PDB file of C-alpha atoms in Angstrom:
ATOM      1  CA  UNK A  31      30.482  13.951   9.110  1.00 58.00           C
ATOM      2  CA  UNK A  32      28.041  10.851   8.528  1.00 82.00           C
ATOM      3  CA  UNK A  33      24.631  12.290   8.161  1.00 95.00           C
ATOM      4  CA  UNK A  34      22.476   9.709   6.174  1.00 97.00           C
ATOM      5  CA  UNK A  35      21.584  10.707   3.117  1.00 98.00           C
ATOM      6  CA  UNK A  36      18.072   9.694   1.133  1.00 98.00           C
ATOM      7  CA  UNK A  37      16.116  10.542  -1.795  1.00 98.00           C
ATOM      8  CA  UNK A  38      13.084  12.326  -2.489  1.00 98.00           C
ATOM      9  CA  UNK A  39      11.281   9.917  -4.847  1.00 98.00           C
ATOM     10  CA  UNK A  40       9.554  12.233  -6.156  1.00 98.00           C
ATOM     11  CA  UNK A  41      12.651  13.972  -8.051  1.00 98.00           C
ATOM     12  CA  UNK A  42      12.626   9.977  -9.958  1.00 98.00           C
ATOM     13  CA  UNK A  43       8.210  10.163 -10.110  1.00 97.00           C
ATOM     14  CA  UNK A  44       7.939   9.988 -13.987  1.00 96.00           C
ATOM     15  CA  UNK A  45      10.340   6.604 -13.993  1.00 97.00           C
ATOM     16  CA  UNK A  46       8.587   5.173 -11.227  1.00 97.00           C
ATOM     17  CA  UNK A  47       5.520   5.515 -12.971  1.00 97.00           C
ATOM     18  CA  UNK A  48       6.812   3.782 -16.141  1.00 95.00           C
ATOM     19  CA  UNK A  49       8.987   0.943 -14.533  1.00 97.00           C
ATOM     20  CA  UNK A  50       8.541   0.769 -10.388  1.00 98.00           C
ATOM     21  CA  UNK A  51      11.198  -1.817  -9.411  1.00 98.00           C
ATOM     22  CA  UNK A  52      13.725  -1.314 -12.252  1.00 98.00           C
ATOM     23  CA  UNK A  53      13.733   2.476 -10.966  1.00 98.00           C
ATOM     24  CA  UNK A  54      13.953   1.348  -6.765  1.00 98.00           C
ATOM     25  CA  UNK A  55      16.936  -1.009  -8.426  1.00 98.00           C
ATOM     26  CA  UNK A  56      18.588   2.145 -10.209  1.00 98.00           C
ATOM     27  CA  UNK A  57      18.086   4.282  -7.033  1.00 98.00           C
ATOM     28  CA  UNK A  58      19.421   1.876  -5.376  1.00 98.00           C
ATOM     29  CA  UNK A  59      22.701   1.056  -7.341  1.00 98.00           C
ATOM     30  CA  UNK A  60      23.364   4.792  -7.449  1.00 98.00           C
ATOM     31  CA  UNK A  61      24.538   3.777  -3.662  1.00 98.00           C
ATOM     32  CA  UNK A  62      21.066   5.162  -1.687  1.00 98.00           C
ATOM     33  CA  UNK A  63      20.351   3.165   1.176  1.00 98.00           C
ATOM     34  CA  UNK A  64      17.166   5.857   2.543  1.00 98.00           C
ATOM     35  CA  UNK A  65      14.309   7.515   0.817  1.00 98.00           C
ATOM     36  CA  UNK A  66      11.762   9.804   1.115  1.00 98.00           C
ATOM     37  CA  UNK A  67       8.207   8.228  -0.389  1.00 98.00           C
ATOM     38  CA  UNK A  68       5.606  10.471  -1.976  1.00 97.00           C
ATOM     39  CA  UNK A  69       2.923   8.459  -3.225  1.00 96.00           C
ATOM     40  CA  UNK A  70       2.581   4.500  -3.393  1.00 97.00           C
ATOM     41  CA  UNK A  71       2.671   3.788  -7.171  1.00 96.00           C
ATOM     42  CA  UNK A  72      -0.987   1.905  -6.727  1.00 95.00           C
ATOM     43  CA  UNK A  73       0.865  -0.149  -3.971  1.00 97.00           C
ATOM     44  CA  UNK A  74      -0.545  -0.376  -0.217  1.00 98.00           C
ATOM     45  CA  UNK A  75       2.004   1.221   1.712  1.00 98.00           C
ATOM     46  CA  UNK A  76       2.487  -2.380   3.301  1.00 98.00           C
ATOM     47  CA  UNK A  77       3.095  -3.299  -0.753  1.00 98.00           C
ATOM     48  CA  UNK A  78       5.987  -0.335  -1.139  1.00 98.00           C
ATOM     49  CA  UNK A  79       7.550  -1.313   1.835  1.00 98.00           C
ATOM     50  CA  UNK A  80       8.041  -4.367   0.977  1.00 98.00           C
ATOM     51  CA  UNK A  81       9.649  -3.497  -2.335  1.00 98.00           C
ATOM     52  CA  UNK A  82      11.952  -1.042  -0.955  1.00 98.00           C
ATOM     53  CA  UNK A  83      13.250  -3.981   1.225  1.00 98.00           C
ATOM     54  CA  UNK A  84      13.643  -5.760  -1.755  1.00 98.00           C
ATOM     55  CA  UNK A  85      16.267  -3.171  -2.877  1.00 98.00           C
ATOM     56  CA  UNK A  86      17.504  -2.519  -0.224  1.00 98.00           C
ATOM     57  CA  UNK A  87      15.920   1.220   0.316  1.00 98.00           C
ATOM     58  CA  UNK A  88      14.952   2.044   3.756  1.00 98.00           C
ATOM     59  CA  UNK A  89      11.865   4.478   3.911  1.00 98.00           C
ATOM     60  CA  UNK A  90      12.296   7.617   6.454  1.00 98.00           C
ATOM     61  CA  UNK A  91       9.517   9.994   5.555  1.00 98.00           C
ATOM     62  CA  UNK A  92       6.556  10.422   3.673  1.00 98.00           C
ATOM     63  CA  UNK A  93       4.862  12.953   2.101  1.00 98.00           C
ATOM     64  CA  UNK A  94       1.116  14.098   1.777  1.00 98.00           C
ATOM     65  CA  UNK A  95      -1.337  16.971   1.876  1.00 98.00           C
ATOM     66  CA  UNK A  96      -2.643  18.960   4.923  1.00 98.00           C
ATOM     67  CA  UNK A  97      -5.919  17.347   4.136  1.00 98.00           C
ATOM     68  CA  UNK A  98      -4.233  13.938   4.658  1.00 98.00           C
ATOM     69  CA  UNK A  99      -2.562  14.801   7.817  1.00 98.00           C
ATOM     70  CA  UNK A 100      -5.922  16.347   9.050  1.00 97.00           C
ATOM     71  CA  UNK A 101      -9.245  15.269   7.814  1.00 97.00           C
ATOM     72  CA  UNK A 102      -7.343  11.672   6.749  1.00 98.00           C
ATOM     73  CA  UNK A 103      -5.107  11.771   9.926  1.00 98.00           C
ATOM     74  CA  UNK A 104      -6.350   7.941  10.961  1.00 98.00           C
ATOM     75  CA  UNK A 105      -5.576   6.376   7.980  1.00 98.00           C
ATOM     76  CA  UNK A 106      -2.416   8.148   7.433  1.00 98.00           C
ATOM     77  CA  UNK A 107      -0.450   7.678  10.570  1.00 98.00           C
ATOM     78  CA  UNK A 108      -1.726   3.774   9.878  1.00 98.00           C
ATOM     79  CA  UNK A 109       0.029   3.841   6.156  1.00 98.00           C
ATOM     80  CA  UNK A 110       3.082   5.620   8.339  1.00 98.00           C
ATOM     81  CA  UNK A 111       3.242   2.639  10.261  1.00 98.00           C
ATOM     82  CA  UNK A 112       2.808   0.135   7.428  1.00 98.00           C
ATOM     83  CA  UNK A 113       5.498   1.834   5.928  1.00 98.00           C
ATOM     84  CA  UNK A 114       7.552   2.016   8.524  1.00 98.00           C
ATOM     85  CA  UNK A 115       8.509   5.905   8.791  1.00 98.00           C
ATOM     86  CA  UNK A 116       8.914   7.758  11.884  1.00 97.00           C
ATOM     87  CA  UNK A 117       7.930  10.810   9.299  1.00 98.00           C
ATOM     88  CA  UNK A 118       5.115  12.070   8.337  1.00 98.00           C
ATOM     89  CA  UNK A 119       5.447  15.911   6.178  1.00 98.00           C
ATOM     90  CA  UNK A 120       2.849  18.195   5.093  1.00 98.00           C
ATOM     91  CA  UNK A 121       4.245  18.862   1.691  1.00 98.00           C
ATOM     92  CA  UNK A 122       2.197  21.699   0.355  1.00 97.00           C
ATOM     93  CA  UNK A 123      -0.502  24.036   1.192  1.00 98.00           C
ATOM     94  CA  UNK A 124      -3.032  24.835  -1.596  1.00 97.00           C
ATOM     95  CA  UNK A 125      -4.040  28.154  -2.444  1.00 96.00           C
ATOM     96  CA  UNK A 126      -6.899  28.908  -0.661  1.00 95.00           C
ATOM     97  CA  UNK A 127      -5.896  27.105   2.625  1.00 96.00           C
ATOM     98  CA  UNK A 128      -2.514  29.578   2.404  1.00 93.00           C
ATOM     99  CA  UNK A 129      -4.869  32.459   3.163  1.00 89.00           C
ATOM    100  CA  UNK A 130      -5.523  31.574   6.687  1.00 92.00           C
ATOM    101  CA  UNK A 131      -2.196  30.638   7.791  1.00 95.00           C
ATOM    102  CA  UNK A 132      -3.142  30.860  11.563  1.00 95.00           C
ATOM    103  CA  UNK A 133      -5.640  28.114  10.985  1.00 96.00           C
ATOM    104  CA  UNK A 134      -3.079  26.203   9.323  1.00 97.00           C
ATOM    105  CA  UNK A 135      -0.703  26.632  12.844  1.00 98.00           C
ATOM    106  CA  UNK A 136      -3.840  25.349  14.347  1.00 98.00           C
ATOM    107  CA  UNK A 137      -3.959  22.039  12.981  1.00 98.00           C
ATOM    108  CA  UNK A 138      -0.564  20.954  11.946  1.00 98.00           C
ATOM    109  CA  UNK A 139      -0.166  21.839  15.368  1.00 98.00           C
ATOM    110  CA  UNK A 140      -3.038  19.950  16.958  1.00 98.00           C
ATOM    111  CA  UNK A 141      -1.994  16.874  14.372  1.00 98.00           C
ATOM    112  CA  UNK A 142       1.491  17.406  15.644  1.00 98.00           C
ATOM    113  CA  UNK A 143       0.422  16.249  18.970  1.00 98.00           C
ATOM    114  CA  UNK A 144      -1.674  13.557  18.016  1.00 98.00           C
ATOM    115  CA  UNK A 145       1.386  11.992  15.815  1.00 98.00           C
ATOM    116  CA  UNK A 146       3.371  12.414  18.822  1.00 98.00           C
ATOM    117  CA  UNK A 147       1.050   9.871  20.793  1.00 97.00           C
ATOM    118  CA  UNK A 148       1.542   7.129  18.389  1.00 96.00           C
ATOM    119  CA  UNK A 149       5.337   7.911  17.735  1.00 97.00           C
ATOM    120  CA  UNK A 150       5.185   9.758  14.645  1.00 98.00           C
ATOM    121  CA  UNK A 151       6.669  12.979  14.333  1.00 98.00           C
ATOM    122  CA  UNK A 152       5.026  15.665  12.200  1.00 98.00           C
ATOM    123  CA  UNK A 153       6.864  17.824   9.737  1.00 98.00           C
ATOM    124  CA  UNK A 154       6.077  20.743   7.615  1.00 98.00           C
ATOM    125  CA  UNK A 155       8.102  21.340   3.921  1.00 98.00           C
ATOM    126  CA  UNK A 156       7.570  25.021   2.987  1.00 98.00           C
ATOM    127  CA  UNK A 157       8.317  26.375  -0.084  1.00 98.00           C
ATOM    128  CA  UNK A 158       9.159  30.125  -0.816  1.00 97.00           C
ATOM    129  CA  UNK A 159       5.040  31.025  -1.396  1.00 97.00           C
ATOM    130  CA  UNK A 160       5.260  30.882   2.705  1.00 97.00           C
ATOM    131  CA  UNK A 161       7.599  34.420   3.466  1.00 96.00           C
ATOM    132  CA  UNK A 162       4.879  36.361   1.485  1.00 94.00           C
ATOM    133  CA  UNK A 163       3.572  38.453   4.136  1.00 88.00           C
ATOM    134  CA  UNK A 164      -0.083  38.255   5.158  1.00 81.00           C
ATOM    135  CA  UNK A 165      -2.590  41.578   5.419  1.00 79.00           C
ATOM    136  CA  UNK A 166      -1.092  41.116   9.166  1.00 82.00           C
ATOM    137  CA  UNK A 167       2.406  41.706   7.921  1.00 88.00           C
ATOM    138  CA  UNK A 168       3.361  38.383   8.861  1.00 92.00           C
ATOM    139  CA  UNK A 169       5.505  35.708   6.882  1.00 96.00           C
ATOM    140  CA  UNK A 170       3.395  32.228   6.730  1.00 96.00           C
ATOM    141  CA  UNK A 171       6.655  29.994   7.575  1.00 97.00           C
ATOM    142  CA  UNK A 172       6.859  32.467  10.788  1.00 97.00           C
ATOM    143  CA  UNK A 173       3.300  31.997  11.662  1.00 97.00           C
ATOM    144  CA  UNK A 174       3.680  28.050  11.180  1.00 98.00           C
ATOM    145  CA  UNK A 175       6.581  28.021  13.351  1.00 98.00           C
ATOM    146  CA  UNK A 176       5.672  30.182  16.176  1.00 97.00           C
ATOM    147  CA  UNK A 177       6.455  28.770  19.546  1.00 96.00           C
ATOM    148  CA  UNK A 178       2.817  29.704  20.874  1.00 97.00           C
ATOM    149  CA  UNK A 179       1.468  26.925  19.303  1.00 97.00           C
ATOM    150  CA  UNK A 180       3.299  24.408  20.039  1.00 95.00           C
ATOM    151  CA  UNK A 181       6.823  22.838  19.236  1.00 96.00           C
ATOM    152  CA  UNK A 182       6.029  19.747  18.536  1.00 97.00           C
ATOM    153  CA  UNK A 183       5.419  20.176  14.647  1.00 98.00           C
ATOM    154  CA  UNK A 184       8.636  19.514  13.000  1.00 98.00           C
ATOM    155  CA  UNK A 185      10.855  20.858   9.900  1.00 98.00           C
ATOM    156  CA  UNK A 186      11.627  19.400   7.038  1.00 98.00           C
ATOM    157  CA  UNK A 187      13.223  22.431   5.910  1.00 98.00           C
ATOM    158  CA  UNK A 188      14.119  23.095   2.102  1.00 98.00           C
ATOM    159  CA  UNK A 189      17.084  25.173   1.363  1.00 98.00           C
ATOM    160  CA  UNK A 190      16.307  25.577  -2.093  1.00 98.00           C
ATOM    161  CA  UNK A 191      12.853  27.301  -1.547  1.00 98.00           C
ATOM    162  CA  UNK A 192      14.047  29.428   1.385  1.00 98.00           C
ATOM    163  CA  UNK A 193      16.825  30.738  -1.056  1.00 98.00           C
ATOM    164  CA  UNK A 194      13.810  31.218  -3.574  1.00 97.00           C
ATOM    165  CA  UNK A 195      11.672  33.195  -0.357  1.00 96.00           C
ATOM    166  CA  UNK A 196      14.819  35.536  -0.587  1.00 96.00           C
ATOM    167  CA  UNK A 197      16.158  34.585   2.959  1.00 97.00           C
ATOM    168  CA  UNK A 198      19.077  32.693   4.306  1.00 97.00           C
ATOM    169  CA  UNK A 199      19.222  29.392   4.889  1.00 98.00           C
ATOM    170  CA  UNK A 200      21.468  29.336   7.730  1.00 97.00           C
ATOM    171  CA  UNK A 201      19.359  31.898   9.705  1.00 97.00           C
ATOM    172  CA  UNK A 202      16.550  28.809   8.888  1.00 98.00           C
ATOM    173  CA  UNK A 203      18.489  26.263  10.469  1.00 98.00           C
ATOM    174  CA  UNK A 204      19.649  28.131  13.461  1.00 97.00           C
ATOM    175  CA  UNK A 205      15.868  29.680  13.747  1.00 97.00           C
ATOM    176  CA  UNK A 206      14.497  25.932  14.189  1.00 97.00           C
ATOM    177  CA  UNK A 207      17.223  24.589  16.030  1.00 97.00           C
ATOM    178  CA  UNK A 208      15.999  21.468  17.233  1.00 96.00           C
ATOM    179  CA  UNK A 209      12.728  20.947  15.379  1.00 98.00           C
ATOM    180  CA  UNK A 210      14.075  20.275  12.113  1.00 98.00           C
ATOM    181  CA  UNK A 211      14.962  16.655  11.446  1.00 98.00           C
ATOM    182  CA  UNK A 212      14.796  16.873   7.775  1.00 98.00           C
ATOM    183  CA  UNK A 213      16.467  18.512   5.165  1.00 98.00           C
ATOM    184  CA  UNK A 214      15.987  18.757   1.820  1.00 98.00           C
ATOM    185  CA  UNK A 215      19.556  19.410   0.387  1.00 98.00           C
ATOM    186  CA  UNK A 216      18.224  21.147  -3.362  1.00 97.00           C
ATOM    187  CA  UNK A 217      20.652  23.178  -5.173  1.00 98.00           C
ATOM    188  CA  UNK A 218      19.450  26.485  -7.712  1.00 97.00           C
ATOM    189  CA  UNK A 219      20.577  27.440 -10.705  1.00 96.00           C
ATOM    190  CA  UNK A 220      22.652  29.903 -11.587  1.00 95.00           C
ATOM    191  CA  UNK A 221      20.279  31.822 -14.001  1.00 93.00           C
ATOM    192  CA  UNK A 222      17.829  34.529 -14.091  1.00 94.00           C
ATOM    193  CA  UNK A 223      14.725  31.986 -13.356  1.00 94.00           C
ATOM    194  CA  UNK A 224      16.585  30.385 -10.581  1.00 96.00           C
ATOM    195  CA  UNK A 225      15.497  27.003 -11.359  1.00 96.00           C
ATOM    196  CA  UNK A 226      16.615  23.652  -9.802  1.00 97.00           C
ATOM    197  CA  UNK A 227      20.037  22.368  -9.963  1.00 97.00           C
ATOM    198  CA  UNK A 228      22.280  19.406  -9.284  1.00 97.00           C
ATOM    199  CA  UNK A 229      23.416  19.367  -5.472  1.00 97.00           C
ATOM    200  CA  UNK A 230      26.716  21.051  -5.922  1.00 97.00           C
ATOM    201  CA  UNK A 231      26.469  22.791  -9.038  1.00 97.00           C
ATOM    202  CA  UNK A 232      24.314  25.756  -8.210  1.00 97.00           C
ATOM    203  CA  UNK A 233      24.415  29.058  -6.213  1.00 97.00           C
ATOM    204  CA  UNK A 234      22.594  27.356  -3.010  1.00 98.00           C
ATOM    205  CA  UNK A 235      25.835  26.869  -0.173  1.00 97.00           C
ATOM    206  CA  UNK A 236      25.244  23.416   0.198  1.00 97.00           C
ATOM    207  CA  UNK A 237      28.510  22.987   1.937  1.00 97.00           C
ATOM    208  CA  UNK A 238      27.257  25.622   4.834  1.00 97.00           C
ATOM    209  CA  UNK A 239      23.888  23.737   5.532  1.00 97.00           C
ATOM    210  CA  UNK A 240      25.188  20.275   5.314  1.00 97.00           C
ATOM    211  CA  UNK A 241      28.053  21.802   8.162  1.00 96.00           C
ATOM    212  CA  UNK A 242      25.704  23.419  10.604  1.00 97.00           C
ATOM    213  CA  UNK A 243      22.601  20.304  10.296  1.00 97.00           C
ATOM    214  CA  UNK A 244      24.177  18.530  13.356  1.00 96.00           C
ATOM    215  CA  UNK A 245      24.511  21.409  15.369  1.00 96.00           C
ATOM    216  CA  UNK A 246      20.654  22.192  15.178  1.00 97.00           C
ATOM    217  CA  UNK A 247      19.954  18.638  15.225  1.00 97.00           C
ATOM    218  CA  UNK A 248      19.259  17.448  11.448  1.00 98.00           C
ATOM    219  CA  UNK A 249      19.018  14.074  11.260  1.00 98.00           C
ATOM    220  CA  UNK A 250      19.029  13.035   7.468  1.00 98.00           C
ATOM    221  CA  UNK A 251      19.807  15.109   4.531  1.00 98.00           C
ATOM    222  CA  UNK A 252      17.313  14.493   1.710  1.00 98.00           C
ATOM    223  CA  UNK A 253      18.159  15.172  -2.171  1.00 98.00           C
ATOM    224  CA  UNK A 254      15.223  16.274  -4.306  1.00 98.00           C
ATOM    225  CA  UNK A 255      15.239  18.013  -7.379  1.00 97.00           C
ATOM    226  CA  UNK A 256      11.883  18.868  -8.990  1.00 96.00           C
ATOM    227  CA  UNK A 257      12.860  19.690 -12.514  1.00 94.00           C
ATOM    228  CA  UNK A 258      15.516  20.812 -14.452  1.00 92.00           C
ATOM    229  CA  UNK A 259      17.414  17.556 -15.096  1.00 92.00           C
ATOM    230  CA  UNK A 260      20.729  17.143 -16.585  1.00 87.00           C
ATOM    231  CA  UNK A 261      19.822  14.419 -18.640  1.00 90.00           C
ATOM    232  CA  UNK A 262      17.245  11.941 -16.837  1.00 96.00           C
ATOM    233  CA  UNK A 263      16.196  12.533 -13.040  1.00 97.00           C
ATOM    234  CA  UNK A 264      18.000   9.146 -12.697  1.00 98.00           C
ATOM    235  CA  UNK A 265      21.353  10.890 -13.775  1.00 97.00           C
ATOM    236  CA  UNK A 266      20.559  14.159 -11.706  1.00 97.00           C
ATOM    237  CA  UNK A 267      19.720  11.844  -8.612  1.00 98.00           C
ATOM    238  CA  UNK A 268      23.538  10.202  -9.115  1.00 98.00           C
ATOM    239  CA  UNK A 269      25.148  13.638  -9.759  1.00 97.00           C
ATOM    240  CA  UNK A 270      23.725  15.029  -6.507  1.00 98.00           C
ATOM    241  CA  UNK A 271      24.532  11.997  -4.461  1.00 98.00           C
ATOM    242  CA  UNK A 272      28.479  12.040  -5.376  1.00 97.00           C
ATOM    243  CA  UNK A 273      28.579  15.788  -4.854  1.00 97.00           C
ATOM    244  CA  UNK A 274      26.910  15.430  -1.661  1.00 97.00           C
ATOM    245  CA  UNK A 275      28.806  12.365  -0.354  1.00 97.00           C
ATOM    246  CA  UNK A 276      31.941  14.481  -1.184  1.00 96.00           C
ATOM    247  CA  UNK A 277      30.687  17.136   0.445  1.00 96.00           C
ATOM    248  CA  UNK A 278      29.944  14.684   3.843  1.00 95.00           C
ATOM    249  CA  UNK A 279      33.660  13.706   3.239  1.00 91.00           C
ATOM    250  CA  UNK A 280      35.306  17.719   3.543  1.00 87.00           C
ATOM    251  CA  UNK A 281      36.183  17.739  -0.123  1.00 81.00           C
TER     252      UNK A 281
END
C-alpha cells in the first residue's frame, strides 16, 4: 500500500511559531514529503509556499473557518491557489453556528460548488461535537453529509474524533465512500479521558482505516495530533510517521 502520507502542521504550531524554517527543516528530516497548512505564520500564502519548497514539503490542504470558506470565499480559494492545494477544509464550526446545522449543509454545500468551478475541492473535518443530535433528532455530521444537498462537499474525515462521537470509523469510511479524500490518521489514548495519542500506540484501529482508505477512495493519510505529546510535538510527529509507514508496509 503507498498512500502518501502528510502532516497536520498544526500538531508542530507552537514550534512553528518560535522557529518557522528550522521546524519545516525538522518536519522535513523526519522523512515528510506532504503537509497539511493551517495558518501562514505572518507569511502570504505565496511566502509559505515558497518555504515549503525550500524543504522540500509539498502542501495538499489547508485549513480555515466556515467564515473563511463563506463570507471570505474570494480571497481564500485565491490563497488556495497561491499555495498550491487542491484542498480547501472547513476545520471547525463555532458554537453558535453548530445550532443550525441545516444552514451549515447550505453553504458548505453552495461553497462546495463554487470551489468546484475553479478546481478546488471542498472538505469538511468534523469532530465528535457533530453526532450530538439536534431537537430534530438528527446527528450534525449526518445532516452535513446528506446526499440532498449535494455531493460535491468533501471529507476530510478524522478517525480520532469519530471514535470520540462514540461511532465506528469504518462505518465512516464506507458511509462516504467516495467523498472523502482526506484522512486524518489520529490515534486515542488508552485512558479514562481518551486523549490524543501517537499513531500506533492507542486504542484507535489505525491498521483497519489505513486498509479500507483505497477502497472508498482516500487519497492521503494525514497525521495530526492536537495534544498530548510524548515529549515535543516534533518527537510525537516522528513516532507517528514510523508507526504509520510500518503500518503502509503490512508490519
Amino acid at each position: 500500500m503507498s498512500l502518501p502520507v502528510a502532516l497536520q502542521l498544526y500538531t508542530v504550531r507552537d514550534a512553528l511559531k518560535g522557529d518557522l524554517e528550522a521546524t519545516l527543516q525538522a518536519v522535513s528530516s523526519i522523512g515528510y514529503e506532504n503537509v497539511e497548512v493551517a495558518g501562514f505564520y505572518n507569511r502570504t500564502a505565496s511566502e509559505f509556499r515558497q518555504l515549503l519548497t525550500k524543504y522540500n514539503l509539498k502542501p495538499i490542504a489547508m485549513h480555515g473557518s466556515l467564515v473563511d470558506v463563506t463570507e471570505k470565499f474570494d480571497q481564500t480559494i485565491q490563497n488556495a491557489k497561491d499555495l498550491g492545494v487542491n484542498y480547501v477544509v472547513c476545520a471547525y464550526l463555532t458554537v453558535p453556528e453548530r445550532g443550525d446545522y441545516p444552514k451549515v449543509a447550505k453553504l458548505l454545500a453552495e461553497a462546495a460548488q463554487k470551489a468546484a468551478a475553479q478546481g478546488i475541492s471542498l472538505a469538511y473535518h468534523n469532530h465528535s461535537f457533530e453526532f450530538d443530535k439536534d431537537a430534530q433528532g438528527r446527528r450534525g455530521l449526518d445532516v452535513i453529509f446528506d446526499p440532498s444537498y449535494g455531493t460535491k462537499l468533501q471529507s476530510e474525515l478524522d478517525i480520532y474524533w469519530v471514535q470520540h462521537g462514540h461511532d465506528k470509523p469504518i462505518d465512516w469510511l464506507k458511509k462516504l465512500a467516495n467523498r472523502v479524500p482526506l484522512m486524518h490518521v489520529k490515534d486515542m489514548a488508552n485512558t479514562p479521558e481518551r486523549g490524543f495519542a501517537e499513531v500506533g500506540t492507542g486504542t484507535v484501529d489505525i491498521k483497519a482505516a489505513v486498509a479500507a482508505a483505497p477502497q472508498v477512495g482516500v487519497k492521503y493519510l494525514i497525521v495530526e495530533q492536537d495534544s498530548g505529546w510524548k515529549g515535543s510535538p516534533l518527537e510525537s510527529a516522528k513516532i507517528s510517521f514510523d508507526n504509520l509507514k510500518a503500518i503502509l508496509a503490512g508490519k
